[in-house]
Amino acid sequence: MRVLVVDDDVVSRMVLMHLIDSCGKFDIVEAEDGADAWQQLEGGLRPAICFCDLRMPRLSGMELLQRVKGDAALSTMPFVLVSSATDTDTVQQATKAGAAGYIVKPFQADQVRVHLTGFLDQAANGYQHVAETPAETQQRLGINGDRLLVYLTGFQNQLTAASAELDALFARDEMGEARNRIERLHAGCVTLGLHGAAAALERFRRDAPPQAEAVQAALSDVIRAVIHQSALVRQISLG
């Protein structure tokens, strides 16, 4: 499977490529900025997924995303934006433009891995999506599809950050705080109508003590649920 990595910072590009390589056997293609990536895509490059920095000279990540989504041959390619920016406006803009995900620097391995497994090999990982329909969630919360995408993207970022935070809490044996974090994530799943994801976290609210590896495995399933639901919302908005 071919993966395109776009970043004008060579160190960041190398780090991201290394993390992707650590997730499995991938054919990684790199581009030094958005203009280089677009030239390769126009030349016939067809990666399965693209990880792209947001702020670059010549052609930014957002501009490249808009070109990709406007091209019939490329529009279905999952496009994950990478940035150090975490403000709501930037995340919302990326979501509206059609970004499949948003990874915040510095990179975490789980943030990268979940996009590769979530988009390309859900069935092989035994993941089954159980959730409200997007329409049911929108009606219950009194929001539209754009706002639901913003909520899902924000929750995905919270989950990826929680993965590293929980590892640190387990290492310090701070089980009470770890359980509180899991409780908040469970509440997020319930609010967004992600029934299967909520069930994945439910037992860690009661079991004593929660096991770090089991929690991380459950978090991966929850992130896959968020990615899957986001894809459904986008399909509906395009359909």
Short mmCIF file of C-alpha atoms in Angstrom, two decimals:
data_model
loop_
_atom_site.label_atom_id
_atom_site.label_comp_id
_atom_site.label_asym_id
_atom_site.label_seq_id
_atom_site.Cartn_x
_atom_site.Cartn_y
_atom_site.Cartn_z
CA MET A 1 0.00 0.00 0.00
CA ARG A 2 1.29 3.41 -0.98
CA VAL A 3 1.34 6.32 1.50
CA LEU A 4 2.16 9.93 0.55
CA VAL A 5 3.92 12.08 3.17
CA VAL A 6 4.08 15.83 2.51
CA ASP A 7 6.09 18.19 4.74
CA ASP A 8 8.56 20.96 3.95
CA ASP A 9 10.44 20.25 7.20
CA VAL A 10 12.72 17.31 6.44
CA VAL A 11 13.03 16.24 10.09
CA SER A 12 9.26 16.17 10.61
CA ARG A 13 8.90 14.28 7.34
CA MET A 14 11.47 11.69 8.41
CA VAL A 15 9.83 11.22 11.82
CA LEU A 16 6.41 10.71 10.28
CA MET A 17 7.79 8.30 7.68
CA HIS A 18 9.49 6.29 10.43
CA LEU A 19 6.23 6.06 12.40
CA ILE A 20 4.34 4.91 9.32
CA ASP A 21 7.03 2.34 8.58
CA SER A 22 6.78 1.03 12.14
CA CYS A 23 3.07 0.30 11.62
CA GLY A 24 3.65 -2.21 8.83
CA LYS A 25 4.96 -2.68 5.31
CA PHE A 26 4.11 0.42 3.29
CA ASP A 27 5.42 1.96 0.09
CA ILE A 28 6.10 5.51 1.35
CA VAL A 29 6.39 8.36 -1.14
CA GLU A 30 7.58 11.75 0.11
CA ALA A 31 7.01 15.28 -1.17
CA GLU A 32 8.95 18.32 0.03
CA ASP A 33 5.91 20.62 -0.07
CA GLY A 34 2.38 20.90 -1.42
CA ALA A 35 3.49 21.94 -4.91
CA ASP A 36 5.77 18.91 -5.18
CA ALA A 37 2.95 16.64 -3.97
CA TRP A 38 0.47 18.09 -6.47
CA GLN A 39 2.95 17.65 -9.31
CA GLN A 40 3.35 13.97 -8.40
CA LEU A 41 -0.43 13.49 -8.11
CA GLU A 42 -1.01 15.17 -11.46
CA GLY A 43 1.64 12.86 -12.87
CA GLY A 44 -0.39 9.80 -11.91
CA LEU A 45 0.62 9.04 -8.31
CA ARG A 46 -2.33 7.38 -6.56
CA PRO A 47 -1.57 6.79 -2.87
CA ALA A 48 -4.05 5.03 -0.63
CA ILE A 49 -3.76 7.81 1.96
CA CYS A 50 -1.94 11.14 2.34
CA PHE A 51 -0.42 12.70 5.46
CA CYS A 52 0.20 16.40 4.80
CA ASP A 53 1.59 19.30 6.81
CA LEU A 54 -0.72 22.29 7.11
CA ARG A 55 1.65 25.24 6.75
CA MET A 56 4.07 25.07 3.80
CA PRO A 57 5.45 27.47 1.19
CA ARG A 58 4.26 27.48 -2.45
CA LEU A 59 1.16 25.36 -1.71
CA SER A 60 -0.19 24.86 1.80
CA GLY A 61 -1.75 21.69 3.12
CA MET A 62 -5.20 23.26 3.05
CA GLU A 63 -4.72 24.35 -0.57
CA LEU A 64 -3.52 20.89 -1.54
CA LEU A 65 -6.52 19.34 0.24
CA GLN A 66 -8.89 21.59 -1.74
CA ARG A 67 -7.26 20.59 -5.02
CA VAL A 68 -7.44 16.89 -4.11
CA LYS A 69 -11.13 17.10 -3.17
CA GLY A 70 -11.86 18.97 -6.39
CA ASP A 71 -10.30 16.26 -8.55
CA ALA A 72 -12.62 13.34 -9.36
CA ALA A 73 -9.71 10.90 -9.58
CA LEU A 74 -8.37 11.87 -6.13
CA SER A 75 -11.37 13.04 -4.12
CA THR A 76 -11.94 9.75 -2.26
CA MET A 77 -8.33 9.51 -1.03
CA PRO A 78 -8.20 9.92 2.78
CA PHE A 79 -6.26 13.13 3.47
CA VAL A 80 -4.88 13.62 6.99
CA LEU A 81 -3.63 17.09 7.90
CA VAL A 82 -0.65 17.44 10.23
CA SER A 83 0.00 20.60 12.24
CA SER A 84 1.04 22.10 15.55
CA ALA A 85 -2.11 24.28 15.46
CA THR A 86 -4.88 23.09 17.77
CA ASP A 87 -7.33 26.02 17.65
CA THR A 88 -10.97 25.22 16.91
CA ASP A 89 -11.14 27.42 13.80
CA THR A 90 -8.29 25.52 12.12
CA VAL A 91 -9.77 22.12 12.96
CA GLN A 92 -13.21 23.24 11.76
CA GLN A 93 -11.77 24.58 8.51
CA ALA A 94 -9.95 21.31 7.88
CA THR A 95 -13.11 19.31 8.58
CA LYS A 96 -15.24 21.41 6.24
CA ALA A 97 -12.59 21.08 3.53
CA GLY A 98 -12.91 17.29 3.75
CA ALA A 99 -9.91 16.25 5.86
CA ALA A 100 -10.26 12.67 7.06
CA GLY A 101 -8.24 13.42 10.20
CA TYR A 102 -6.08 15.95 11.99
CA ILE A 103 -2.84 15.01 13.75
CA VAL A 104 -1.20 17.43 16.15
CA LYS A 105 2.60 17.69 16.36
CA PRO A 106 4.67 16.34 18.04
CA PHE A 107 3.65 13.03 16.49
CA GLN A 108 2.45 10.09 18.53
CA ALA A 109 2.66 6.59 17.06
CA ASP A 110 -0.96 5.81 17.96
CA GLN A 111 -2.18 8.91 16.11
CA VAL A 112 -0.56 7.67 12.93
CA ARG A 113 -1.40 3.98 13.37
CA VAL A 114 -5.11 4.51 13.84
CA HIS A 115 -5.44 6.23 10.47
CA LEU A 116 -3.70 3.38 8.70
CA THR A 117 -5.69 0.64 10.41
CA GLY A 118 -8.94 2.57 10.65
CA PHE A 119 -9.25 3.46 6.98
CA LEU A 120 -7.60 0.51 5.32
CA ASP A 121 -8.02 -2.62 7.41
CA GLN A 122 -10.94 -2.27 9.81
CA ALA A 123 -12.35 -5.74 9.10
CA ALA A 124 -9.02 -7.46 9.69
CA ASN A 125 -8.79 -5.90 13.13
CA GLY A 126 -12.18 -7.29 14.14
CA TYR A 127 -13.76 -3.85 14.46
CA GLN A 128 -17.56 -3.66 14.13
CA HIS A 129 -19.16 -0.24 14.04
CA VAL A 130 -22.23 0.10 16.28
CA ALA A 131 -23.64 3.60 16.52
CA GLU A 132 -26.59 5.88 15.92
CA THR A 133 -27.03 7.07 12.39
CA PRO A 134 -25.58 10.58 11.91
CA ALA A 135 -29.13 11.86 11.35
CA GLU A 136 -30.23 10.47 14.73
CA THR A 137 -27.28 12.09 16.50
CA GLN A 138 -27.88 15.43 14.78
CA GLN A 139 -31.56 15.39 15.72
CA ARG A 140 -30.87 14.44 19.34
CA LEU A 141 -28.20 17.13 19.78
CA GLY A 142 -29.99 19.74 17.67
CA ILE A 143 -27.03 20.30 15.32
CA ASN A 144 -26.28 20.01 11.61
CA GLY A 145 -23.79 17.79 9.81
CA ASP A 146 -21.00 20.38 9.79
CA ARG A 147 -21.22 20.82 13.55
CA LEU A 148 -21.28 17.05 14.10
CA LEU A 149 -18.06 16.74 12.07
CA VAL A 150 -16.45 19.40 14.25
CA TYR A 151 -17.47 17.48 17.38
CA LEU A 152 -16.18 14.19 15.98
CA THR A 153 -12.85 15.72 14.90
CA GLY A 154 -12.37 17.39 18.27
CA PHE A 155 -13.16 14.13 20.06
CA GLN A 156 -10.70 12.25 17.86
CA ASN A 157 -7.95 14.71 18.80
CA GLN A 158 -8.89 14.31 22.47
CA LEU A 159 -8.68 10.53 22.17
CA THR A 160 -5.25 10.53 20.55
CA ALA A 161 -3.94 12.88 23.23
CA ALA A 162 -5.51 10.70 25.94
CA SER A 163 -3.57 7.67 24.70
CA ALA A 164 -0.23 9.18 25.74
CA GLU A 165 -1.69 10.78 28.88
CA LEU A 166 -3.11 7.47 30.11
CA ASP A 167 0.20 5.71 29.52
CA ALA A 168 1.86 8.29 31.78
CA LEU A 169 -0.82 7.91 34.44
CA PHE A 170 -0.48 4.13 34.43
CA ALA A 171 3.30 4.45 34.72
CA ARG A 172 2.85 6.66 37.81
CA ASP A 173 0.18 4.29 39.20
CA GLU A 174 -2.36 7.14 39.28
CA MET A 175 -5.33 4.84 38.75
CA GLY A 176 -7.93 7.25 40.11
CA GLU A 177 -7.06 9.94 37.60
CA ALA A 178 -6.79 7.35 34.82
CA ARG A 179 -10.30 6.17 35.62
CA ASN A 180 -11.53 9.78 35.56
CA ARG A 181 -10.04 10.26 32.07
CA ILE A 182 -11.70 7.06 30.85
CA GLU A 183 -15.00 8.22 32.36
CA ARG A 184 -14.86 11.47 30.39
CA LEU A 185 -14.05 9.63 27.16
CA HIS A 186 -16.94 7.24 27.80
CA ALA A 187 -19.24 10.25 28.25
CA GLY A 188 -18.04 11.60 24.90
CA CYS A 189 -18.90 8.32 23.20
CA VAL A 190 -22.38 8.34 24.72
CA THR A 191 -22.96 11.96 23.72
CA LEU A 192 -21.97 11.25 20.10
CA GLY A 193 -24.09 8.10 19.91
CA LEU A 194 -21.12 5.76 19.52
CA HIS A 195 -22.66 2.74 21.25
CA GLY A 196 -19.97 0.20 20.38
CA ALA A 197 -17.20 2.58 21.42
CA ALA A 198 -18.97 3.35 24.70
CA ALA A 199 -19.26 -0.38 25.40
CA ALA A 200 -15.52 -0.80 24.73
CA LEU A 201 -14.75 1.65 27.56
CA GLU A 202 -17.60 0.66 29.88
CA ARG A 203 -15.77 -2.13 31.73
CA PHE A 204 -12.81 0.12 32.57
CA ARG A 205 -15.14 2.36 34.57
CA ARG A 206 -15.69 -0.51 37.02
CA ASP A 207 -12.83 -3.01 36.76
CA ALA A 208 -10.02 -2.56 39.27
CA PRO A 209 -7.37 -1.87 38.30
CA PRO A 210 -7.65 -1.21 34.54
CA GLN A 211 -4.81 -2.71 32.52
CA ALA A 212 -2.80 -0.32 30.35
CA GLU A 213 -2.59 -2.58 27.28
CA ALA A 214 -6.30 -3.38 27.36
CA VAL A 215 -7.20 0.31 27.66
CA GLN A 216 -4.97 1.22 24.70
CA ALA A 217 -6.57 -1.50 22.58
CA ALA A 218 -10.02 -0.16 23.48
CA LEU A 219 -8.95 3.40 22.64
CA SER A 220 -7.86 2.25 19.19
CA ASP A 221 -11.35 0.83 18.61
CA VAL A 222 -12.94 4.05 19.85
CA ILE A 223 -10.84 6.15 17.48
CA ARG A 224 -11.78 3.83 14.62
CA ALA A 225 -15.43 4.36 15.54
CA VAL A 226 -14.99 8.14 15.37
CA ILE A 227 -13.22 7.90 12.00
CA HIS A 228 -15.94 5.61 10.64
CA GLN A 229 -18.72 7.91 11.85
CA SER A 230 -16.98 10.96 10.38
CA ALA A 231 -16.77 9.17 7.02
CA LEU A 232 -20.51 8.44 7.16
CA VAL A 233 -21.30 12.10 7.86
CA ARG A 234 -19.16 13.18 4.87
CA GLN A 235 -20.83 10.63 2.58
CA ILE A 236 -24.25 11.96 3.54
CA SER A 237 -23.22 15.58 2.99
CA LEU A 238 -21.83 14.71 -0.48
CA GLY A 239 -24.75 12.52 -1.43
#
